[in-house]
XYZ file of C-alpha atoms in Angstrom:
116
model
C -11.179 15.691 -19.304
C -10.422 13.365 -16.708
C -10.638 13.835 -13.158
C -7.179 14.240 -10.911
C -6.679 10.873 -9.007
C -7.698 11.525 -5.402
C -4.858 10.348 -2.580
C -5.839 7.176 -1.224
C -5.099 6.419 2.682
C -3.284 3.549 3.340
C -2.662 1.896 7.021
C 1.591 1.439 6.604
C 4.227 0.213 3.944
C 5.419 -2.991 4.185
C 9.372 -3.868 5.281
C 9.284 -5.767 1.629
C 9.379 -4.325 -1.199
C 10.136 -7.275 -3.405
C 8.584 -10.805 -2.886
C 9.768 -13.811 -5.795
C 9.834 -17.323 -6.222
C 12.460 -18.783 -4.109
C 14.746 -20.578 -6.897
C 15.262 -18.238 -9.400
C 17.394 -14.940 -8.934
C 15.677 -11.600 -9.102
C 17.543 -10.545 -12.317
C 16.313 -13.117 -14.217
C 13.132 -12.476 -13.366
C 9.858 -10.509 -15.057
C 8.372 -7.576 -12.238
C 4.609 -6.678 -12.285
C 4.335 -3.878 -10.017
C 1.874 -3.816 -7.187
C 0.781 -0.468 -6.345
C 0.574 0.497 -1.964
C -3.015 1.639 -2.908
C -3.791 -2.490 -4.156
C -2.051 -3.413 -1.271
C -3.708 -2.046 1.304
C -7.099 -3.048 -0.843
C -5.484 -6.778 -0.059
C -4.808 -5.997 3.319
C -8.053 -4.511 4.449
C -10.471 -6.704 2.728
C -8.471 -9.944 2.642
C -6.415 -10.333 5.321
C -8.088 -8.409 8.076
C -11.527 -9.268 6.408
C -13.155 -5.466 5.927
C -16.300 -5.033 3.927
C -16.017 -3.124 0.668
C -17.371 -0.157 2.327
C -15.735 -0.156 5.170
C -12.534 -0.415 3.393
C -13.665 2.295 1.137
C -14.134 4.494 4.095
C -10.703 3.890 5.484
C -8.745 3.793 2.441
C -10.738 7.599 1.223
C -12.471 6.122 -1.801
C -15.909 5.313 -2.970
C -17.081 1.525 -2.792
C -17.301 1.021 -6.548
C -13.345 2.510 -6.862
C -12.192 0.372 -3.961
C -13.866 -2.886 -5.587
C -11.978 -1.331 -8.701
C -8.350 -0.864 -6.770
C -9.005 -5.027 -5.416
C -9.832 -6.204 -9.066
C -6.217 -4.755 -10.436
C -4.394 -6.103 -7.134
C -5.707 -9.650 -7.353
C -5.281 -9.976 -11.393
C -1.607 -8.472 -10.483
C -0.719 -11.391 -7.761
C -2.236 -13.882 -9.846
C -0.040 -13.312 -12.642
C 2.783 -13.322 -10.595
C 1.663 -16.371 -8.720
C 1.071 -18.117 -11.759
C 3.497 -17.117 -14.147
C 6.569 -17.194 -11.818
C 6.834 -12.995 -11.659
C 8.337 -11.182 -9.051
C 6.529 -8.720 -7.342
C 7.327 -4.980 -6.608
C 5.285 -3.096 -4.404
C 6.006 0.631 -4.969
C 4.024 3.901 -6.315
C 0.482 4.715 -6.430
C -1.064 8.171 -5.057
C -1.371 7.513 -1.625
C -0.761 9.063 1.778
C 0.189 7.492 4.644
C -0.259 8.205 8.705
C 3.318 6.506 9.470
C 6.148 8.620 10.250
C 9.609 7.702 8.963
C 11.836 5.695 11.522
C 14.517 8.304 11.572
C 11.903 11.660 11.808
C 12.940 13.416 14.714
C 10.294 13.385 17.333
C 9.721 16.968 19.173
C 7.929 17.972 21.852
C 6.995 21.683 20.385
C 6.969 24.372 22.507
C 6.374 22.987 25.456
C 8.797 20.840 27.324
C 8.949 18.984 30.731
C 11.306 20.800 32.911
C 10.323 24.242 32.543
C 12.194 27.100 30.501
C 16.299 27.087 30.091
C-alpha cells in the first residue's frame, strides 16, 4: 500500500500560469504540466541557489524526495524547451502561506478605537 502524498510548502504562485514559445498560438500547441511543488523545487534551488537540504526543509520534504520533485521539474522544462511545448503550471499537493488578494483582512476581536 502506498503511502498518502504529504503537502509540500511552497513560498507563492506565480502571476503566470502559462509560459510558450512566442510565435506559435497556444491552441496549437502541446502542454506538459509543471506541478507548484517542481516549481518551487526550481525556485529554491535554482534561482535563489538553496542546498538540497535546505530546500527540503522549507519545502516539508526529505532531501532524497526534494532531489526527486527537481529531477521531474527539470526533465518537464526541458521538454518543453526543446520540443517547442507550452508550459502549464497548476496542481500538485501543496500548501501555501499566501493569502488570496481579495481575502478580507480583520482585525479579530480587538479593534483600535475602543468598543461601539
Amino acid at each position: 500500500m502506498v503511502r498518502p502524498q504529504k503537502l509540500r510548502k511552497i513560498g507563492c504562485t506565480p502571476e503566470s500560469r502559462y509560459f510558450k514559445p512566442r510565435a506559435t498560438p497556444l491552441s496549437e500547441l502541446i502542454e506538459v504540466v509543471l506541478p507548484h511543488d517542481e516549481l518551487e523545487a526550481i525556485r529554491l534551488l535554482d534561482l535563489e541557489g538553496l542546498y538540497q537540504e535546505e530546500a527540503a526543509e522549507k519545502m516539508g520534504v526529505s532531501r532524497p524526495t526534494i532531489g526527486r520533485i527537481l529531477a521531474r521539474a527539470r526533465k518537464t522544462i526541458a521538454d518543453a524547451l526543446i520540443n517547442g511545448k507550452a508550459i502549464k503550471i497548476e496542481g500538485g499537493k501543496i500548501a501555501t502561506n499566501q493569502m488570496p488578494p481579495d481575502f478580507p483582512r480583520s482585525r479579530g476581536r480587538h479593534r483600535r478605537g475602543g468598543r461601539k
